[in-house]
Amino acid sequence: MSAFCVSLLRSRCCARFAWTSPLSSFRNYSEYAKSRTSKVSSSPETDHIIYGEDHFSMRASLRKIIDKEINPFVDKWEEDEQFPAHRVFKILGQAGFLGVDKPTEYGGLGLDFTYTVAIAEELGNIHCGGVPMGIGVQSSMSTPALARFGTDELKREFLAPTIAGDLVACLGVSEPGAGSDVANIKTNAIRKGDDYVINGGKMWITNGCQADWMCLLANTSDGHPHRNKSLICLPMKFPGVHVAKKIKKIGMKSSDTAQIYFEDVRVPCKYLIGEEGMGFIYQMLQFQEERMWGVANVLAPMQTAIQETIDYTRQRKIFNQSVLDNQVVHFRLAELETEVELLRSLLYRTVDQYVKGIDATKLASMAKLKAGRLVREVMDSCLQYWGGMGFTSEVFISRLFRDTRLVSIGAGADEVMLAVICKYMGTLPTKK
């Protein structure tokens, strides 16, 4: 081939495959990146891992209720150390938010658990931790076993009005000597004729001062501690049920927490949920959903803490510059934001596995462990940058700091989550 032909071929190829850098029309890469982001970014509704358009529509509807019916009153409820559960639950019940994953024949929406998680996330935008916790107990902690295993009669008497917000529910598991060690509870329900006679006591019962009924875990026989327990629907106005006191707490102040005693309380045997002796198993299933719910609910508070700290440190001046301009501050906030997103991804993977019917116990335990530890890290780090103001009750960060401390304790302490994870890893020592 002649030199002329080679030159002509090269010129034609170059013309055909000519490439002009997209950066050429921009002054720098930042401008280019911004332009690309505006073109390719899609709405969360179209590319979310587990949520679709209906999830976001539901969250938007709930946000309107939060902004109108809840957040304007939170400060007053914090002072009163109790929110009006019957009023709030009735509003939420009428809007369908107390039974999104419960059967339609009992007033639920019949949706899958991803919708419950979406609701839990949105409830994190309430300006305290106590109210979301009370709502979570009502919708996702007291009722899963009843919805799955209860008789039709039982569900119509307790589940339907709970979903509607007509009854306030609480969960009776923890006791003074048995918090995370559920197998060690001492409350007994002894069968006598057509009744169970209940004696014992429960501790740290959320909604306990206002509840109309309790999903009670009690020993119904002797024997192995994993096979001698049952769940029972217990009306709180039955003779022998005593709300001993409202427990004062360092956080979650708007949520009433009760110590409750039972003295020869007679409950019809028909109030048994599912099979006798299966209560421990049922409760472990309830705990899985409770833990995922708790992780979802703490995401927004962490984001809020980070963003409010950014806003505060940007305008707060020290040594002739904003606090935020110190590298140690904006780098630390970037680390925390990264950790929150990693936790979010773990949660979504866990929920996806759960709704597919795959055992998510290990991942749920990991997510719960990480949530408890990360929220402490986020709130402590953020509060530090608020200086003296962070140590007052006049700023939101101090409330978040107090309220979220419970995440590492409730629904299974960090140490229990570690033991569960070790069990799945095959590293937990066997008992001798």
GROMACS .gro file of C-alpha atoms in nm, residues 56 58-60 62-68 70-72 74 117-133 135 293 296-305 307-308 344 396 399-400:
model
   50
   56PHE     CA    1  -4.251   0.686   4.876
   58MET     CA    2  -4.696   0.631   5.163
   59ARG     CA    3  -4.403   0.801   5.333
   60ALA     CA    4  -4.510   1.139   5.194
   62LEU     CA    5  -4.724   0.994   5.672
   63ARG     CA    6  -4.491   1.294   5.672
   64LYS     CA    7  -4.792   1.525   5.640
   65ILE     CA    8  -4.944   1.369   5.952
   66ILE     CA    9  -4.614   1.396   6.139
   67ASP     CA   10  -4.577   1.764   6.049
   68LYS     CA   11  -4.937   1.852   6.137
   70ILE     CA   12  -4.726   1.518   6.597
   71ASN     CA   13  -4.420   1.743   6.571
   72PRO     CA   14  -4.595   2.065   6.681
   74VAL     CA   15  -4.364   1.698   7.084
  117VAL     CA   16  -3.969  -0.061   5.714
  118ALA     CA   17  -4.051   0.244   5.499
  119ILE     CA   18  -4.296   0.362   5.765
  120ALA     CA   19  -4.036   0.305   6.038
  121GLU     CA   20  -3.787   0.517   5.845
  122GLU     CA   21  -4.033   0.801   5.805
  123LEU     CA   22  -4.130   0.792   6.172
  124GLY     CA   23  -3.767   0.876   6.241
  125ASN     CA   24  -3.853   1.232   6.135
  126ILE     CA   25  -4.060   1.281   6.450
  127HIS     CA   26  -3.873   1.523   6.676
  128CYS     CA   27  -3.817   1.277   6.957
  129GLY     CA   28  -3.758   0.906   7.006
  130GLY     CA   29  -4.040   0.827   7.246
  131VAL     CA   30  -4.337   0.873   7.013
  132PRO     CA   31  -4.195   0.659   6.729
  133MET     CA   32  -4.111   0.390   6.983
  135ILE     CA   33  -4.602   0.367   6.757
  293TRP     CA   34  -3.787  -0.176   6.258
  296ALA     CA   35  -3.485   0.171   6.008
  297ASN     CA   36  -3.620   0.414   6.264
  298VAL     CA   37  -3.278   0.540   6.372
  299LEU     CA   38  -3.152   0.630   6.022
  300ALA     CA   39  -3.330   0.967   6.001
  301PRO     CA   40  -3.220   1.083   6.348
  302MET     CA   41  -2.858   1.016   6.255
  303GLN     CA   42  -2.897   1.208   5.931
  304THR     CA   43  -3.066   1.491   6.119
  305ALA     CA   44  -2.787   1.506   6.376
  307GLN     CA   45  -2.703   1.789   5.903
  308GLU     CA   46  -2.786   2.006   6.205
  344ARG     CA   47  -2.874   0.163   5.538
  396PHE     CA   48  -3.223   1.917   6.951
  399ARG     CA   49  -3.246   1.510   7.293
  400LEU     CA   50  -3.119   1.287   7.014
   0.00000   0.00000   0.00000
